[in-house]
CSV table of N, CA and C in Angstrom, one decimal:
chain,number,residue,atom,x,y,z
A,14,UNK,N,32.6,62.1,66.7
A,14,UNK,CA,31.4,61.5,67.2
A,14,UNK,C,31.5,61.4,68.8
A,15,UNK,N,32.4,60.8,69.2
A,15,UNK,CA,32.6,60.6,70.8
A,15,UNK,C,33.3,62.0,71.2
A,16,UNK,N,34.3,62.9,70.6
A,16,UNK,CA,34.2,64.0,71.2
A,16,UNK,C,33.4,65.0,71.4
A,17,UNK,N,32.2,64.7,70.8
A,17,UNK,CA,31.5,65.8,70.7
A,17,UNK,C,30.6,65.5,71.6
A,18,UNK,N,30.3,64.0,71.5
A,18,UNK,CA,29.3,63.6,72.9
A,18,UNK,C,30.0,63.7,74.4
A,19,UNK,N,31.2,63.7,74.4
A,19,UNK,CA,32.4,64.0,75.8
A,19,UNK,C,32.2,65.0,76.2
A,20,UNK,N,32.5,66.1,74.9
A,20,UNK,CA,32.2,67.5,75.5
A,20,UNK,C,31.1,68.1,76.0
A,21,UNK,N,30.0,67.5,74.9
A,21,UNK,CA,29.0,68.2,75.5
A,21,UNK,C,28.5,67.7,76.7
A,22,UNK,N,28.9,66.2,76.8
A,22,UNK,CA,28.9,65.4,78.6
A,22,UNK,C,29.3,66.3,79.6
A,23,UNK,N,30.7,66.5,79.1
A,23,UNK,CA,31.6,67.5,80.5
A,23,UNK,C,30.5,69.1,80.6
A,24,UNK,N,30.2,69.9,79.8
A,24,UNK,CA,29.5,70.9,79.9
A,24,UNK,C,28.6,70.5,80.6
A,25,UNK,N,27.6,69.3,80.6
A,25,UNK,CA,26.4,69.2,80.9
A,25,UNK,C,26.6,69.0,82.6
A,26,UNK,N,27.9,68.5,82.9
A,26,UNK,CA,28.8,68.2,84.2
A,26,UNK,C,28.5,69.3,85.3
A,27,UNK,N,29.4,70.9,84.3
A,27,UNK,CA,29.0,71.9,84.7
A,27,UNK,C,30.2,72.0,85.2
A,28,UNK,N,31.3,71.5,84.5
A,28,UNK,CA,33.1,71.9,84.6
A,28,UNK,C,33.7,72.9,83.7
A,29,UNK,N,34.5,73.3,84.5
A,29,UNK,CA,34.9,74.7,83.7
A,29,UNK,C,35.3,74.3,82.2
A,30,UNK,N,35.5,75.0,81.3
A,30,UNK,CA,35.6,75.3,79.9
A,30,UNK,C,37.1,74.6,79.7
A,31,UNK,N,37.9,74.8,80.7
A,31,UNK,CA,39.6,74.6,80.7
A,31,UNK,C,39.7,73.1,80.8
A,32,UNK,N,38.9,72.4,81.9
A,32,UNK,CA,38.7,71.1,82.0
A,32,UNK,C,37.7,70.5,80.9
A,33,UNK,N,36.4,70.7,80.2
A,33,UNK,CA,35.6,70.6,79.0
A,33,UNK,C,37.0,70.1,78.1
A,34,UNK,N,37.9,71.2,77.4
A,34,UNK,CA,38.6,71.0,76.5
A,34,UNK,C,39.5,69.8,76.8
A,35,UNK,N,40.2,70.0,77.9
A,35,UNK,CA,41.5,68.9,78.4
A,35,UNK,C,40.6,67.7,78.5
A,36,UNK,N,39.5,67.2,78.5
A,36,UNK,CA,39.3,66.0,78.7
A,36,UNK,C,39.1,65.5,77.4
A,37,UNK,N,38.7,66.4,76.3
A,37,UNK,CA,38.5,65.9,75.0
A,37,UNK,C,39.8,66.1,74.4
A,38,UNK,N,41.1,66.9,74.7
A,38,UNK,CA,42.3,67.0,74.6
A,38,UNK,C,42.7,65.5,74.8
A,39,UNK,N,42.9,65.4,75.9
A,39,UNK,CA,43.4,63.8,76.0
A,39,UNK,C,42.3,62.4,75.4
A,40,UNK,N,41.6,62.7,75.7
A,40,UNK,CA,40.6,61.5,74.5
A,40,UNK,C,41.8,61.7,73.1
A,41,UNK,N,41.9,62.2,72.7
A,41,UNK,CA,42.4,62.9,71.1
A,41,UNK,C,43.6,62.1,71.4
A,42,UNK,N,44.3,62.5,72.5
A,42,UNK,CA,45.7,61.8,72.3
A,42,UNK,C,45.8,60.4,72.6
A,43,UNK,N,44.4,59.7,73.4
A,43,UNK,CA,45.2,58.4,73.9
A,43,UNK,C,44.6,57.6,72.5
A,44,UNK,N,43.1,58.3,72.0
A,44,UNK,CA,43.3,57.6,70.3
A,44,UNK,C,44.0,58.0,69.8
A,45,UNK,N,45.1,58.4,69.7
A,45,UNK,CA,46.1,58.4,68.5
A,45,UNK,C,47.0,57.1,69.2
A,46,UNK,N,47.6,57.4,70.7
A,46,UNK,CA,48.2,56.4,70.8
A,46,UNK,C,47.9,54.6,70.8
A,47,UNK,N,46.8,54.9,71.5
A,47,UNK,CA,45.7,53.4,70.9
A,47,UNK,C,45.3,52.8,69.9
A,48,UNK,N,46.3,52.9,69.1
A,48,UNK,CA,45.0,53.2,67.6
A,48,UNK,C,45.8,51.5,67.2
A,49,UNK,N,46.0,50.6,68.0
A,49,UNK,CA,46.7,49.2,68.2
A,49,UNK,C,46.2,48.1,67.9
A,50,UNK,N,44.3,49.0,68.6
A,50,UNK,CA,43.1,47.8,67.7
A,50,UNK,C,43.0,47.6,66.8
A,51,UNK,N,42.6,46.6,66.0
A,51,UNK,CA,42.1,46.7,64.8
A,51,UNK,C,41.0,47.6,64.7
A,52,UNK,N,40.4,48.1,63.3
A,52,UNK,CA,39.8,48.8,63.5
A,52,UNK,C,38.7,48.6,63.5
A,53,UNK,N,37.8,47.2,63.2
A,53,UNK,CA,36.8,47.1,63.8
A,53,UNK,C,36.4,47.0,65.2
A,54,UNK,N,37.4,46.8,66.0
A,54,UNK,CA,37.3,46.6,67.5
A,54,UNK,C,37.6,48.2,68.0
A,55,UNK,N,38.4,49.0,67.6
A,55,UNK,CA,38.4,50.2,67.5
A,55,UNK,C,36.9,51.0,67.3
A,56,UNK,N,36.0,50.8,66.5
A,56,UNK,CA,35.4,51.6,66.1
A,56,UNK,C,34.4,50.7,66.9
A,57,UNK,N,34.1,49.4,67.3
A,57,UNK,CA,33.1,49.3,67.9
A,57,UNK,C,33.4,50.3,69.3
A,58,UNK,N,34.6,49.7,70.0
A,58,UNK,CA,34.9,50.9,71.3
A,58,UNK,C,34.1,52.0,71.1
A,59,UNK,N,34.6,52.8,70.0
A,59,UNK,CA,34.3,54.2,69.9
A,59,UNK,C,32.0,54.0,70.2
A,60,UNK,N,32.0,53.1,69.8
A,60,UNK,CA,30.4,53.0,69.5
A,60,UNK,C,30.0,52.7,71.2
A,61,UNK,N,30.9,52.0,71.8
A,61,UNK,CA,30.5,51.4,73.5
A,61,UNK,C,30.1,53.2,74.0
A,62,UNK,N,31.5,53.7,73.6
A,62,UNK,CA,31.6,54.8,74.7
A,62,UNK,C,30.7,55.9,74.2
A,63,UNK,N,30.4,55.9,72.9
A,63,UNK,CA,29.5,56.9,72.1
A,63,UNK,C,27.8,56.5,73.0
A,64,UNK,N,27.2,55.5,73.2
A,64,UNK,CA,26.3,55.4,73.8
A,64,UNK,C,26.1,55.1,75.1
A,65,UNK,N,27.2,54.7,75.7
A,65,UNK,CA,27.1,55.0,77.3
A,65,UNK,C,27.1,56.9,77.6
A,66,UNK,N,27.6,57.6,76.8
A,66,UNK,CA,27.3,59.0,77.0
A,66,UNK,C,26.0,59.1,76.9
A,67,UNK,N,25.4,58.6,75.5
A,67,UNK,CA,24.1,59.3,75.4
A,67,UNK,C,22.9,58.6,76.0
A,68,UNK,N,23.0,57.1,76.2
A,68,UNK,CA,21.5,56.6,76.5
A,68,UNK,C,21.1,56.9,78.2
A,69,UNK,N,20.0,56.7,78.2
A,69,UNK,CA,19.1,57.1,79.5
A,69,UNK,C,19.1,55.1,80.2
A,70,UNK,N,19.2,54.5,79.2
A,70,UNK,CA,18.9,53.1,79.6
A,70,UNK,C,20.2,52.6,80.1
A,71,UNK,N,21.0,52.5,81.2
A,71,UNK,CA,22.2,52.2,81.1
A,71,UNK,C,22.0,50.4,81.1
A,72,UNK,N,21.4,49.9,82.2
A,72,UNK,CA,21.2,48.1,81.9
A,72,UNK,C,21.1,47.4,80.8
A,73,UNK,N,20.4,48.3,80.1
A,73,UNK,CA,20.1,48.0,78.2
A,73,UNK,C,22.0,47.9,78.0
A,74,UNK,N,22.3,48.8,78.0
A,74,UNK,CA,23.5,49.5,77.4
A,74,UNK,C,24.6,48.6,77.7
A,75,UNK,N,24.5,48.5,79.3
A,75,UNK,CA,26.0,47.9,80.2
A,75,UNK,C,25.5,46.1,79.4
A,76,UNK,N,24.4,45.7,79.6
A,76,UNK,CA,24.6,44.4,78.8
A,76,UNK,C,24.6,44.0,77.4
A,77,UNK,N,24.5,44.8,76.7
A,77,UNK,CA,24.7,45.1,75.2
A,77,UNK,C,26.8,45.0,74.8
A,78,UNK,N,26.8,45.8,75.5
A,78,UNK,CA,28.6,46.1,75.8
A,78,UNK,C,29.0,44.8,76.1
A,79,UNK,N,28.4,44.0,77.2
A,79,UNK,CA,29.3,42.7,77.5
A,79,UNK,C,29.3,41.6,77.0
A,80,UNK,N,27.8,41.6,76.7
A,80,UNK,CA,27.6,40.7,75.7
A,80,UNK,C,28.8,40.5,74.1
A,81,UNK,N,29.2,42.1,73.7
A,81,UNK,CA,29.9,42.2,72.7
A,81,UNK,C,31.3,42.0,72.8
A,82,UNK,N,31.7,42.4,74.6
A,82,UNK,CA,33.4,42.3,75.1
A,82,UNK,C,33.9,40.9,75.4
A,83,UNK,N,32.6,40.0,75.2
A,83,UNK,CA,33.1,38.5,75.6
A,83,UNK,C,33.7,38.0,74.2
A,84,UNK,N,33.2,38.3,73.5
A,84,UNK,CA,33.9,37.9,72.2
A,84,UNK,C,35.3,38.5,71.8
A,85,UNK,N,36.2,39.2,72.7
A,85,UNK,CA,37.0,39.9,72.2
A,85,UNK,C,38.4,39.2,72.9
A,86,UNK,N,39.0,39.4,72.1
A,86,UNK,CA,40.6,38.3,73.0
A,86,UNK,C,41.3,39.6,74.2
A,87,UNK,N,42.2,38.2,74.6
A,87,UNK,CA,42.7,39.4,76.3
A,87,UNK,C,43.4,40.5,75.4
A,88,UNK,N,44.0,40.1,74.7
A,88,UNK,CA,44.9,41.7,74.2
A,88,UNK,C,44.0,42.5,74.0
A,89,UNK,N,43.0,42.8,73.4
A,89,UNK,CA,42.3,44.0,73.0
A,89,UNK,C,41.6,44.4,73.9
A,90,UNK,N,41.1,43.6,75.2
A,90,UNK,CA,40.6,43.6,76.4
A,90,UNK,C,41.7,44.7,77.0
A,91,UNK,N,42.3,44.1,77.3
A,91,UNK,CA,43.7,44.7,77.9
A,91,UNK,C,44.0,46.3,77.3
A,92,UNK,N,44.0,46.7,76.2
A,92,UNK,CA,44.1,47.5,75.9
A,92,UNK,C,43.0,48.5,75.9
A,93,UNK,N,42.1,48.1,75.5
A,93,UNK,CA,40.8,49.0,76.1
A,93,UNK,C,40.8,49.4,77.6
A,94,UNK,N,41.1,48.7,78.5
A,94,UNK,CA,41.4,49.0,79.9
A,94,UNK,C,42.8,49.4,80.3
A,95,UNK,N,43.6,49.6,79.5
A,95,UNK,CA,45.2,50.6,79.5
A,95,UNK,C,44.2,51.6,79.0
A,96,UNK,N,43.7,52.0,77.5
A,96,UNK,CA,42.9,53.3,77.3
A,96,UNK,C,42.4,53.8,78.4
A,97,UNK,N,41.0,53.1,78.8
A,97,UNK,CA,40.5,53.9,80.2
A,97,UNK,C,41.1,54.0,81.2
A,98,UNK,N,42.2,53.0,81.8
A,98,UNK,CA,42.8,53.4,83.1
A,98,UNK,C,43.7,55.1,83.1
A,99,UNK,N,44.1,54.6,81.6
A,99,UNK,CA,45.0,56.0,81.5
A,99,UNK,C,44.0,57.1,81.2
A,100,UNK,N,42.8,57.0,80.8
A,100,UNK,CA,42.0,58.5,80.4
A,100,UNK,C,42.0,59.0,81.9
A,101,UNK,N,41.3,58.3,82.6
A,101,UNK,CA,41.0,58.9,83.7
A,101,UNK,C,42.4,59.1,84.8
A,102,UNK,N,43.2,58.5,84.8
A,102,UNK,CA,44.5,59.2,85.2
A,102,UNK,C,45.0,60.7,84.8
A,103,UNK,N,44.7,60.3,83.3
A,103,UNK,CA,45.2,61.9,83.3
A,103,UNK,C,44.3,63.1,83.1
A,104,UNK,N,42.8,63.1,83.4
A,104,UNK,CA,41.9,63.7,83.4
A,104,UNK,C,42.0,63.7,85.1
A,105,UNK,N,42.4,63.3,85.9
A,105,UNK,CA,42.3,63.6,87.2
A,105,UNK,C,43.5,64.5,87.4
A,106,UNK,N,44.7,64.0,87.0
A,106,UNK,CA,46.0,64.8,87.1
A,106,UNK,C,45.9,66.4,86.3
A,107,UNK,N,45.0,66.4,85.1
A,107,UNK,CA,44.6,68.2,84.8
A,107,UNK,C,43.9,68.6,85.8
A,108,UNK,N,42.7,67.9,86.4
A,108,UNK,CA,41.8,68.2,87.5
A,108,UNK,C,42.5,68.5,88.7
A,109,UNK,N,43.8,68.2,89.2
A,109,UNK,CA,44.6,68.3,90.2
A,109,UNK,C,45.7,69.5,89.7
A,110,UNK,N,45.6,69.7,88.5
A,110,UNK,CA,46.5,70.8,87.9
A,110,UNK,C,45.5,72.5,88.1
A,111,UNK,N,44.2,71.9,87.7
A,111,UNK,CA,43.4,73.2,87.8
A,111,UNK,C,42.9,74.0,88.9
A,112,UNK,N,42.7,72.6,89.9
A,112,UNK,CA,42.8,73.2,91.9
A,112,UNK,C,44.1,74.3,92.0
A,113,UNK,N,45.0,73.5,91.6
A,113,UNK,CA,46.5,74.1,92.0
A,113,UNK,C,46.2,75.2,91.5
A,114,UNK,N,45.9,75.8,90.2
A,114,UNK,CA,46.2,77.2,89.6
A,114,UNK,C,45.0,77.6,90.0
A,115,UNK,N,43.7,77.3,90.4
A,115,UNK,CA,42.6,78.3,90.7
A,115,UNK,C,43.3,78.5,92.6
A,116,UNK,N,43.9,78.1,93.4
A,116,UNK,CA,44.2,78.0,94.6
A,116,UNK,C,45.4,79.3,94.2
A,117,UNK,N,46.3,79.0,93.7
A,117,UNK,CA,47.2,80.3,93.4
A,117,UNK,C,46.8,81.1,92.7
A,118,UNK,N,45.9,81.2,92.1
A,118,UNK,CA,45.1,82.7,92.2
A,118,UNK,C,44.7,83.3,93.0
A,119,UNK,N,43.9,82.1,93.8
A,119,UNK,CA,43.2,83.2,94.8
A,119,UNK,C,44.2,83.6,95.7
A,120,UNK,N,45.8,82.8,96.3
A,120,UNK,CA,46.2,82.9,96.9
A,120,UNK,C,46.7,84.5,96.7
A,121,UNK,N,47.2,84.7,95.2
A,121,UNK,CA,47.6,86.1,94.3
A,121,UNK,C,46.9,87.3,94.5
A,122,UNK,N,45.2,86.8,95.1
A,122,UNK,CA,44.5,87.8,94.7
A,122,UNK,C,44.0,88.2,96.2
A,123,UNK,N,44.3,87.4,97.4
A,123,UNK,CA,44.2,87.6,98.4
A,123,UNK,C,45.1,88.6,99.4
A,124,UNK,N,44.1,89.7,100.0
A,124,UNK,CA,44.8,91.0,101.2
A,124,UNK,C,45.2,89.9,102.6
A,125,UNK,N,45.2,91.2,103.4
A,125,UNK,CA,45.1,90.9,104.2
A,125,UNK,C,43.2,91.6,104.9
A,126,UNK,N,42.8,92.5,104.6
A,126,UNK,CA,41.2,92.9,104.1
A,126,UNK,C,40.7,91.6,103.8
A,127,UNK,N,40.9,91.3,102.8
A,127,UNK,CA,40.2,90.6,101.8
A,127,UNK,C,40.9,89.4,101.9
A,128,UNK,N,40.9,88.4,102.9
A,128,UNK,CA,42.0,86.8,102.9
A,128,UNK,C,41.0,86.0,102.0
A,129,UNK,N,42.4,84.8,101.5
A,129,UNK,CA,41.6,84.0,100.7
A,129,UNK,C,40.4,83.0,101.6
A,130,UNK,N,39.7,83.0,101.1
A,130,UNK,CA,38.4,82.2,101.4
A,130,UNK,C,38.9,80.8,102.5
A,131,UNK,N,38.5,80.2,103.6
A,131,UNK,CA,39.0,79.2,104.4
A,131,UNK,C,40.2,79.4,105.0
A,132,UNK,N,41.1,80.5,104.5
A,132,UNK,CA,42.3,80.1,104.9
A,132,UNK,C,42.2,80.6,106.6
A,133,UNK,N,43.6,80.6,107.1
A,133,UNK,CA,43.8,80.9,108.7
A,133,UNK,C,43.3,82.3,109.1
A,134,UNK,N,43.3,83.0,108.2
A,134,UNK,CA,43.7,84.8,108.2
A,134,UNK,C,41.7,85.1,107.6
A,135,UNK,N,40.9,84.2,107.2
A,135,UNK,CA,39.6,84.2,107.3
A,135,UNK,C,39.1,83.9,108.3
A,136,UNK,N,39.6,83.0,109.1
A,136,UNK,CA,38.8,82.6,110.1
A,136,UNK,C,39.3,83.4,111.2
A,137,UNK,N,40.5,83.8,111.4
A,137,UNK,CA,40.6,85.0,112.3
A,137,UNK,C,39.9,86.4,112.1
A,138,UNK,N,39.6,86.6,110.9
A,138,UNK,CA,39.2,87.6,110.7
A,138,UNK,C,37.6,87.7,110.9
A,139,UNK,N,36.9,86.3,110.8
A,139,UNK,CA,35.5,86.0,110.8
A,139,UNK,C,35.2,86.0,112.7
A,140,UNK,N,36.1,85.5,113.2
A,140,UNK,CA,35.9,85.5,114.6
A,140,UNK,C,36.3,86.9,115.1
């Protein structure tokens, strides 16, 4: 349910296919390692983040969510925010992996004709 709404989020983003996958890759893995909630607090999560993807109404949404997170004790608090802090850690660190390997491509695929795009050997060649 939430990976399918993730993915189709990141497509709709307009991020490459390699990053699409890796971010629903890691969703996959931090629920398995998360899985600490009970599972009604679990499956509510999954319900928070299932409709912050899809609704158009976010103020509806963001106070619906808090209204529900005040009732929850610090551990499960806490761990819902170890989940998210770490999604987006490591969804930035693939995003910092895929610069690197699209940059050594081009670096691979750049002449001296043909320099990679911005580098020193473009702009001498542009002037």
């Amino acid at each position: 349910m939430v990976k399918d709404k993730l993915h189709t989020f990141a497509k709709q983003c307009g991020i490459s296919a390699q990053m699409q996958s890796r971010s629903v890759l890691i969703f996959e893995l931090l629920e398995t390692v998360f899985s600490s909630l009970d599972n009604s607090k679990e499956l509510q999560f999954k319900k928070f983040l299932h409709s912050l993807l899809c609704s158009g109404n976010q103020n509806l949404i963001n106070s619906s969510i808090l209204s529900k997170l005040e009732t929850w004790s610090n551990g499960d608090l806490y761990q819902v925010l170890k989940f998210i802090g770490t999604y987006f850690h490591l969804l930035n660190q693939a995003e910092l992996s895929e610069i690197t390997s699209i940059n050594r491509n081009r670096s691979n695929t750049a002449t001296f004709s043909i320099p990679k795009a911005d580098s020193i050997f473009a702009g001498i060649k542009q002037l």
